[in-house]
Backbone as JSON, one array per atom type, in Angstrom:
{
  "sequence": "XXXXXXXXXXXXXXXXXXXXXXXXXXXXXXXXXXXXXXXXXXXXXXXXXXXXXXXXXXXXXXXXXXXXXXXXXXXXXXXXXXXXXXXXXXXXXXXXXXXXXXXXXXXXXXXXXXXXXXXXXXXXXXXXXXXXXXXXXXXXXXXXXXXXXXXXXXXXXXXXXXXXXXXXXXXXXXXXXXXXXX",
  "N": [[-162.63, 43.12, 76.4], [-160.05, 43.71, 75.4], [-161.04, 45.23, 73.47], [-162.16, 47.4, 74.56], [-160.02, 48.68, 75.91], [-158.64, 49.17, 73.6], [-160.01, 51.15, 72.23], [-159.74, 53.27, 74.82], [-156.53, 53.75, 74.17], [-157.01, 55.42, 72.01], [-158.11, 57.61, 72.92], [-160.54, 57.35, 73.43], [-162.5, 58.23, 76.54], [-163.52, 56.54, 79.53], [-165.63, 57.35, 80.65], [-167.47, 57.78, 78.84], [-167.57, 55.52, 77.45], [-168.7, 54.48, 79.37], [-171.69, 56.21, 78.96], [-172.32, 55.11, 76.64], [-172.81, 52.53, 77.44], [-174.8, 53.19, 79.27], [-177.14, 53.81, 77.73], [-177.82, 51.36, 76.8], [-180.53, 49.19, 76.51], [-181.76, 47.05, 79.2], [-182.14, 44.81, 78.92], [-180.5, 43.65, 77.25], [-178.15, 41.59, 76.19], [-174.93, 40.78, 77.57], [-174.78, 43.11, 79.24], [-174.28, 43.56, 82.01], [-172.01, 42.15, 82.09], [-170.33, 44.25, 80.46], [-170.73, 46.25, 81.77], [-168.7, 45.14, 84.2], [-166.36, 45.22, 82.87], [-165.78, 47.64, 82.31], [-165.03, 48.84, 84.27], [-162.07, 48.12, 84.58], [-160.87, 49.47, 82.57], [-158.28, 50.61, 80.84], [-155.67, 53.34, 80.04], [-153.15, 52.79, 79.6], [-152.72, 49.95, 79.21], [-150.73, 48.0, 76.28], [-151.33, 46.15, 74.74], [-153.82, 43.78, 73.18], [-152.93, 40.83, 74.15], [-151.96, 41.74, 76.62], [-154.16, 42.88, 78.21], [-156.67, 40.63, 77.63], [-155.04, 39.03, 79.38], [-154.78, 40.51, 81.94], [-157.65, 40.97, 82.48], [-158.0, 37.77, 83.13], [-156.51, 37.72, 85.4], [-158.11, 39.27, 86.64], [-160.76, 38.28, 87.25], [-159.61, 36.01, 88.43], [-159.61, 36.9, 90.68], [-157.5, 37.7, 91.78], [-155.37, 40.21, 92.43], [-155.57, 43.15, 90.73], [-152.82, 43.88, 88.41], [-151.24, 46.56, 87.63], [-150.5, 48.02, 84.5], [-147.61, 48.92, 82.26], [-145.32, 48.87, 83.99], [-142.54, 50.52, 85.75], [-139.2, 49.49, 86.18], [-136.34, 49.58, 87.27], [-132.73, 49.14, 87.12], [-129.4, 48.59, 87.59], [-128.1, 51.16, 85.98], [-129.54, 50.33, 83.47], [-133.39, 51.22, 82.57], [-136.42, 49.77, 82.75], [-139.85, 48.58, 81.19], [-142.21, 46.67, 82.4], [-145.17, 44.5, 80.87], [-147.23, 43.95, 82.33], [-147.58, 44.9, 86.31], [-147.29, 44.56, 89.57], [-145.78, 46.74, 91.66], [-145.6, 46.85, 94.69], [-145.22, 43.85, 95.26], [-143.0, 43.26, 94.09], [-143.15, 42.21, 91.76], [-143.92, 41.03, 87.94], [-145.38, 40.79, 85.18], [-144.79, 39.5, 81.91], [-146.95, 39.32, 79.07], [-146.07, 37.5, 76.24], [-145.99, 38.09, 72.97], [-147.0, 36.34, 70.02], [-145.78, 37.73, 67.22], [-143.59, 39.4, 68.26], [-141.93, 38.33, 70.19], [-141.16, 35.32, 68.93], [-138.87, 35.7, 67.25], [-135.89, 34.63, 66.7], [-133.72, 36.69, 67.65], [-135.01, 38.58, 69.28], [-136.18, 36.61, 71.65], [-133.62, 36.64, 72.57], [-132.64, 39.11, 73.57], [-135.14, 39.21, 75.36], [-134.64, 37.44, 77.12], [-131.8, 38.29, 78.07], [-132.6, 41.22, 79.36], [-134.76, 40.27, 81.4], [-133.41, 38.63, 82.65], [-131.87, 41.34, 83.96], [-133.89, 42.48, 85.08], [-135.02, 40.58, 87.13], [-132.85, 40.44, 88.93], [-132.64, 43.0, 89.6], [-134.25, 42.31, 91.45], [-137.04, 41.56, 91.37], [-139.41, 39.3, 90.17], [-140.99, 37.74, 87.61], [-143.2, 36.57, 85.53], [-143.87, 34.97, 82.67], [-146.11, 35.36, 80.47], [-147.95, 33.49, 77.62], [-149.79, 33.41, 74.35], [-150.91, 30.9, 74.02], [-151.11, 29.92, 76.82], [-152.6, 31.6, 77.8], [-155.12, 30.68, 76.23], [-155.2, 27.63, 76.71], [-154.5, 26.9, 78.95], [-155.5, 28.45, 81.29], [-155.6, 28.07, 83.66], [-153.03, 27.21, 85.12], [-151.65, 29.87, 84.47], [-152.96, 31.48, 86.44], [-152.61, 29.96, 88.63], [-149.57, 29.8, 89.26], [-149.19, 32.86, 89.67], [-150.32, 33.15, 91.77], [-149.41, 31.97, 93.67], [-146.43, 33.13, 93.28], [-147.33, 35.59, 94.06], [-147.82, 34.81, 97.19], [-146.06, 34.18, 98.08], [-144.42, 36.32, 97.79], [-145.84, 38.19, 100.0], [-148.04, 39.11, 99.41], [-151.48, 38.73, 101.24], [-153.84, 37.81, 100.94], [-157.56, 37.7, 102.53], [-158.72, 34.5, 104.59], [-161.34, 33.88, 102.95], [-161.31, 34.62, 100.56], [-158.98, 33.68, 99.28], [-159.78, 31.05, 99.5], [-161.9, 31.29, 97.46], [-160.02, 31.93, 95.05], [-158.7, 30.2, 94.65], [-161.21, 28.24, 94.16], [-162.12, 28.73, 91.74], [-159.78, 28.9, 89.94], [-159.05, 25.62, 89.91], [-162.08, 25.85, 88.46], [-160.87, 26.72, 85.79], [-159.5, 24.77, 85.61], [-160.85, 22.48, 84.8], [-162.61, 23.15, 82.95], [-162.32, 23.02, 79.21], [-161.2, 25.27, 77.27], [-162.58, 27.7, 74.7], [-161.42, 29.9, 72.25], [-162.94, 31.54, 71.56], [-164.22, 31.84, 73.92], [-162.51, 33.41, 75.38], [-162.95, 36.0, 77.05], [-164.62, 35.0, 79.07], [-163.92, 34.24, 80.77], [-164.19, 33.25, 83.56], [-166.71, 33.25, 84.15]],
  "CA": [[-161.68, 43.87, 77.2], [-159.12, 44.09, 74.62], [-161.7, 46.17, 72.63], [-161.94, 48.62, 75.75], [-158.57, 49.43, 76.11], [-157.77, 50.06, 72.59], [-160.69, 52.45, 72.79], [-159.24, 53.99, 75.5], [-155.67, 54.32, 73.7], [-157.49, 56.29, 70.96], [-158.93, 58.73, 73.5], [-162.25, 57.64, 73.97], [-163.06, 58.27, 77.5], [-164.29, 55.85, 79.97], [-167.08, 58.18, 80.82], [-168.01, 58.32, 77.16], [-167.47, 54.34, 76.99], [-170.07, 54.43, 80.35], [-172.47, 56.75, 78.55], [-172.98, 53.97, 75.57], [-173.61, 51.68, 78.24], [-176.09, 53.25, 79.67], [-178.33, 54.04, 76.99], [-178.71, 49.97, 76.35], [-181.69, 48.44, 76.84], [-181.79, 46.07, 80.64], [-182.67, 43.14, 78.82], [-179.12, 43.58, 76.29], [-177.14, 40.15, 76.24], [-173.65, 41.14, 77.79], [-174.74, 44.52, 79.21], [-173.68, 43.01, 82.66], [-169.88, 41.54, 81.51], [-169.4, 45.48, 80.09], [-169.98, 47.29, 83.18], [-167.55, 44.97, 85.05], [-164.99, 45.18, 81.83], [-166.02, 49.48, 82.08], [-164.3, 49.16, 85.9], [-160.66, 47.47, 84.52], [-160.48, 50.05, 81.03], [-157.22, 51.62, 81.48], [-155.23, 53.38, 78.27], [-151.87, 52.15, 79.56], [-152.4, 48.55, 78.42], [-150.68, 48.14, 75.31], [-151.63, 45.15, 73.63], [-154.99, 42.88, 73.41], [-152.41, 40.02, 75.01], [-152.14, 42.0, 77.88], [-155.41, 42.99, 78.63], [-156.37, 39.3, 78.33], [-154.04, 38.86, 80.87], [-155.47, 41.11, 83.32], [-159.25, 40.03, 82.68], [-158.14, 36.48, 83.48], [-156.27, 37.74, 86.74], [-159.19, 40.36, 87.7], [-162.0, 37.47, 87.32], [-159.55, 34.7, 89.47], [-160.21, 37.55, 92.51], [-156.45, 38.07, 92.36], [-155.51, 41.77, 92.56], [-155.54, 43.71, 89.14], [-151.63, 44.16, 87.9], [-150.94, 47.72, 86.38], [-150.39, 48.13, 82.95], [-146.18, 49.38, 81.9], [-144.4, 49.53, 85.19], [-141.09, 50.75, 85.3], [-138.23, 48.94, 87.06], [-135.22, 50.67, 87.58], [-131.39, 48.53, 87.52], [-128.5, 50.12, 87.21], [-127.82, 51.15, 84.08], [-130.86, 50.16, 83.17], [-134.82, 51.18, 83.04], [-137.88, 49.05, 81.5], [-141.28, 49.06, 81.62], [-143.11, 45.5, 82.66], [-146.27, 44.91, 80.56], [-148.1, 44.39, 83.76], [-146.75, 44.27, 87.63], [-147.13, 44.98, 91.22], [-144.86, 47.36, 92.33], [-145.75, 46.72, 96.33], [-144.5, 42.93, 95.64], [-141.91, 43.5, 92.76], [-143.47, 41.14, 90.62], [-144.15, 41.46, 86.91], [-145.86, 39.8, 84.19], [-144.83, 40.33, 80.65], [-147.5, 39.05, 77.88], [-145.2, 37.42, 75.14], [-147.18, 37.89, 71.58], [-146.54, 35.81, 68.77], [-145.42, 38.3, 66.41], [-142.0, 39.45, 68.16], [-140.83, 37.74, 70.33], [-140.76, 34.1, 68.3], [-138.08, 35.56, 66.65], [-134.37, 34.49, 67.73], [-132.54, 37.8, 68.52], [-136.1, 39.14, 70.57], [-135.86, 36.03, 72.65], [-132.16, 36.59, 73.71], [-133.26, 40.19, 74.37], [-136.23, 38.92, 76.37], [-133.89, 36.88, 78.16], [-130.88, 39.18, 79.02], [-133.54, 42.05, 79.93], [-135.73, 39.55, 82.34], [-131.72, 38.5, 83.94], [-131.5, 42.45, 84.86], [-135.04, 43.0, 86.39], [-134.51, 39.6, 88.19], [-131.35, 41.12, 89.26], [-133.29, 44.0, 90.61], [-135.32, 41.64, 93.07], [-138.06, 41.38, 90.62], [-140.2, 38.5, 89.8], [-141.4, 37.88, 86.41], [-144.16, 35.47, 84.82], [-144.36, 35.6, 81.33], [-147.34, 34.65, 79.79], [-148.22, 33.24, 76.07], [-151.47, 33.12, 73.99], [-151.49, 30.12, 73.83], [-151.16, 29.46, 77.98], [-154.32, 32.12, 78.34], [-156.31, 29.91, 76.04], [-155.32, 26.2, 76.89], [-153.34, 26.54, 80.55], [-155.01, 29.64, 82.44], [-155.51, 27.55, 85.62], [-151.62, 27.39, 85.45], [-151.49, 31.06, 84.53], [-153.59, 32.11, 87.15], [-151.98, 29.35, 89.88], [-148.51, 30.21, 89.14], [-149.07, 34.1, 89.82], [-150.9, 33.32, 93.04], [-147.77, 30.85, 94.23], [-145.51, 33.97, 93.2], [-147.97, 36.9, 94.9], [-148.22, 34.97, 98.24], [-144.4, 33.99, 98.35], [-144.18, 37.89, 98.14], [-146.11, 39.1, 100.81], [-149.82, 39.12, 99.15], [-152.39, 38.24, 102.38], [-155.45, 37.68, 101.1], [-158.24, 36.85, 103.76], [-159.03, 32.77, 103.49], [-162.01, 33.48, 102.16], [-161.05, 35.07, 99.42], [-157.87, 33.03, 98.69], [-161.15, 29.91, 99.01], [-162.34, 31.5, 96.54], [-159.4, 31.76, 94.11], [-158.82, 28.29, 94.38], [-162.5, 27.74, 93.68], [-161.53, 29.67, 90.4], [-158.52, 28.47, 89.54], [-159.78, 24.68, 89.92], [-162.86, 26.0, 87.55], [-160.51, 27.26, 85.19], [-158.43, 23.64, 85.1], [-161.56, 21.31, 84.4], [-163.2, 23.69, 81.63], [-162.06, 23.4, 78.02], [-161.0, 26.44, 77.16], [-162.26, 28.0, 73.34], [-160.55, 31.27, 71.58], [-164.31, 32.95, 71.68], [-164.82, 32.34, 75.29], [-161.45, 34.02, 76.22], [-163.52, 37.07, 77.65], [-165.81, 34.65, 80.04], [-163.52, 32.64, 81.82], [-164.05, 33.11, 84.97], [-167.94, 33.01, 84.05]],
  "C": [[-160.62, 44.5, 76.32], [-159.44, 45.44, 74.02], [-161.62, 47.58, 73.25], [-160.58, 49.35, 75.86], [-157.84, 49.9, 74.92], [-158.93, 51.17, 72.15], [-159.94, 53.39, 73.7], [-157.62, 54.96, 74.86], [-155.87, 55.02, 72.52], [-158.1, 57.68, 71.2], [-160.19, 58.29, 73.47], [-162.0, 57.29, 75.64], [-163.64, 56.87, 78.0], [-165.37, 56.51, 80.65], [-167.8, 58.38, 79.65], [-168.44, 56.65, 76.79], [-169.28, 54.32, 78.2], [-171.22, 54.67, 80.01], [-173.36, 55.63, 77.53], [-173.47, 53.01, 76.11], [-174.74, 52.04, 78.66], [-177.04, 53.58, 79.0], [-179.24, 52.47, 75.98], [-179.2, 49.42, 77.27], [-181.0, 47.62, 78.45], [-181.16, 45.35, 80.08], [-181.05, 42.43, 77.54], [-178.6, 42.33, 76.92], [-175.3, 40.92, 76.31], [-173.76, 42.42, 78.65], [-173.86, 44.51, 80.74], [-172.19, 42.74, 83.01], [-169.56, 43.23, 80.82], [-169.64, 46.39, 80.95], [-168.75, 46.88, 84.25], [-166.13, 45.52, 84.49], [-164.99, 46.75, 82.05], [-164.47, 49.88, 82.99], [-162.15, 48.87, 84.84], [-159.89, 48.65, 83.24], [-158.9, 50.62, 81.52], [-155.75, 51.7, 80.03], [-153.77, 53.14, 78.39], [-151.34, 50.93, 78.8], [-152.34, 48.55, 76.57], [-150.78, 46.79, 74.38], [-152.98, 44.33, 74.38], [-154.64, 41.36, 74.78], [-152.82, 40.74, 76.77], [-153.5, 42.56, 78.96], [-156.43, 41.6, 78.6], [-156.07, 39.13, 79.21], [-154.49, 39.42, 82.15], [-156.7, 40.81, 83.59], [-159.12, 38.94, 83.69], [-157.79, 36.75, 85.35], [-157.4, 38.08, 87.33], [-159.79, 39.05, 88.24], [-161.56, 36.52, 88.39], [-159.16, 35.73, 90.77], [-158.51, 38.19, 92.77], [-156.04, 39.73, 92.61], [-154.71, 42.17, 91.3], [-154.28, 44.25, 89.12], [-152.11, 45.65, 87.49], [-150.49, 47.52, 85.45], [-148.77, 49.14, 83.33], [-145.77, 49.88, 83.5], [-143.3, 49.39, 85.33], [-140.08, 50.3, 86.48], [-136.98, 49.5, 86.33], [-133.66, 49.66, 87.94], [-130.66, 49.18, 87.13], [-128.02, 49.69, 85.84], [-128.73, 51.36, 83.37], [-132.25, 51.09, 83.16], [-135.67, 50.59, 81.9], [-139.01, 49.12, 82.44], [-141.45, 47.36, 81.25], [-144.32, 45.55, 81.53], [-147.54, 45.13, 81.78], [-147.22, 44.13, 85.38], [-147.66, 44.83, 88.5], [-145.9, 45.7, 91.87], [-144.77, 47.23, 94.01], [-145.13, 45.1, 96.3], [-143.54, 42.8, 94.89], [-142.29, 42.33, 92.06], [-144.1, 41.72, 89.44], [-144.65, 40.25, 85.94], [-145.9, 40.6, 82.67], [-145.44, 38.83, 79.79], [-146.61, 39.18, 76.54], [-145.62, 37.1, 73.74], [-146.04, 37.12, 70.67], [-145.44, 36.36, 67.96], [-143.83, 38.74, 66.72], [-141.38, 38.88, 68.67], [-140.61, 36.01, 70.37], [-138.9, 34.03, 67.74], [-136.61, 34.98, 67.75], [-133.79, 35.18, 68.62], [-134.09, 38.53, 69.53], [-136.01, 38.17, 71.8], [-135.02, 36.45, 73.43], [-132.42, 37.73, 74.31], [-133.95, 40.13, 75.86], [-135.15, 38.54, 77.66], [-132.74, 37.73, 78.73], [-131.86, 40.46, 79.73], [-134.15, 41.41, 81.69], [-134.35, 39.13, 83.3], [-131.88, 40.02, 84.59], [-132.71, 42.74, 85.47], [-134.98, 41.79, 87.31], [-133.65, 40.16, 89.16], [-131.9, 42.36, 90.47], [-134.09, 43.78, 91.61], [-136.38, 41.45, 92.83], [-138.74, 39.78, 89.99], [-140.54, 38.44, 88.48], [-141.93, 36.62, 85.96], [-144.28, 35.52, 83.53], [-145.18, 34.54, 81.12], [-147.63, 34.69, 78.14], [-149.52, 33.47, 75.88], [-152.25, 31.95, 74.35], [-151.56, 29.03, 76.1], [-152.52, 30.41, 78.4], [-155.2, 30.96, 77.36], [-156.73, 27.99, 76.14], [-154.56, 25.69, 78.4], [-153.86, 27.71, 81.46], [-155.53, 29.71, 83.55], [-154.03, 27.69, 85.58], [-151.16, 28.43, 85.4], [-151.8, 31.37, 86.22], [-152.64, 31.03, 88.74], [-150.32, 29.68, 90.07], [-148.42, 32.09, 89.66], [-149.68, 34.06, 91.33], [-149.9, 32.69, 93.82], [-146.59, 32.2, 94.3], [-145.87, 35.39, 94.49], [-147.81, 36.25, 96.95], [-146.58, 34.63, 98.73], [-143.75, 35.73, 98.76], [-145.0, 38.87, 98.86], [-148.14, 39.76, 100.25], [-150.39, 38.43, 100.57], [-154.08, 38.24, 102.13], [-156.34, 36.76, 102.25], [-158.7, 35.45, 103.24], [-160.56, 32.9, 103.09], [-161.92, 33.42, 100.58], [-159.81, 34.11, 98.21], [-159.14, 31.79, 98.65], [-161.45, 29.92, 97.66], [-161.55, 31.5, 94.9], [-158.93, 30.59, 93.95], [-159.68, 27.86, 94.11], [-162.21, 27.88, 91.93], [-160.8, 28.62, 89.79], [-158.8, 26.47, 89.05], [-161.37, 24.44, 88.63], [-162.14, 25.98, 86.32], [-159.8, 26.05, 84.37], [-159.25, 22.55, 84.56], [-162.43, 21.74, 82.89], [-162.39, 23.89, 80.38], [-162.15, 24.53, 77.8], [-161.03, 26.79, 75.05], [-161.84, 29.25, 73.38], [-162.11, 32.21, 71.65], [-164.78, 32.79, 72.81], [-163.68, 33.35, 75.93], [-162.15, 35.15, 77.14], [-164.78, 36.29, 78.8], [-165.15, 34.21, 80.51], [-163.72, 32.27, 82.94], [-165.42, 32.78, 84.94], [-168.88, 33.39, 85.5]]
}
């Protein structure tokens, strides 16, 4: 998935990405897992984290976040890495690389006070909670979505608890990240 979307932010086409699909073989190992991944491509998402992130949601049935959505406080405007604008909830994918540091934290943190502020929700998610916690990912965003007005029919919510429950008994490795939902 990751791979897909930084395709996409290079300009390749998802009609161009489609095309390569279809010229492999039936019997291809994966050919399956890259027409679903074809559906989600989208050249907004700006990091591998966050496209992770949306895989894991798509697969637990929940409803696929957008990629940079912009919330508006006064004074203010930022862009979410992923949200729901219909329930004001947001999920920002927090990578390793910046914000470990000290002064990105406090950032993180006075930023995430003013979209709060704005009536906004916010989950942030780590690496290391997609690859050793993302039944708690995935249960924590469904606790937030239905508090805000998400209605999924009970089968469907059945079903993400079927998920979610899958998600908490399976050891989770760094080269299945792209199967989890299986």
């Amino acid at each position: 998935m990751a791979a897909l979307d930084a395709f996409a932010r290079v300009g390749v086409t998802r009609e161009r990405m489609g095309a390569v699909y279809g010229r492999l073989p039936s019997g291809v190992r994966g050919r399956r897992q890259l027409a679903e991944l074809l559906r989600l491509v989208d050249v907004r998402v700006g990091s591998p984290g966050e496209s992770w992130t949306r895989l894991l949601v798509s697969d637990a049935l929940l409803p696929v976040p957008a990629p940079q959505v912009r919330v508006t406080s006064p004074g203010h405007r930022f862009l979410l890495d992923l949200g729901y604008r219909r329930f004001r909830v947001g999920i920002e994918y927090d990578g390793e690389t910046y914000h470990a540091a000290d002064d990105y934290r406090e950032h993180d943190l006075w930023r995430r006070a003013r979209i709060r502020a704005a009536g906004w929700e916010v989950l942030v998610v780590r690496r290391s909670d997609l690859w050793s916690r993302p039944h708690e990912v995935v249960r924590s965003l469904l606790e937030i979505l239905l508090v805000r007005g998400w209605r999924p029919t009970p089968r469907r919510l059945l079903e993400v608890e079927r998920r979610v429950r899958r998600l908490a008994v399976r050891e989770l490795r760094p080269w299945e990240l792209d199967r989890i939902a299986g």
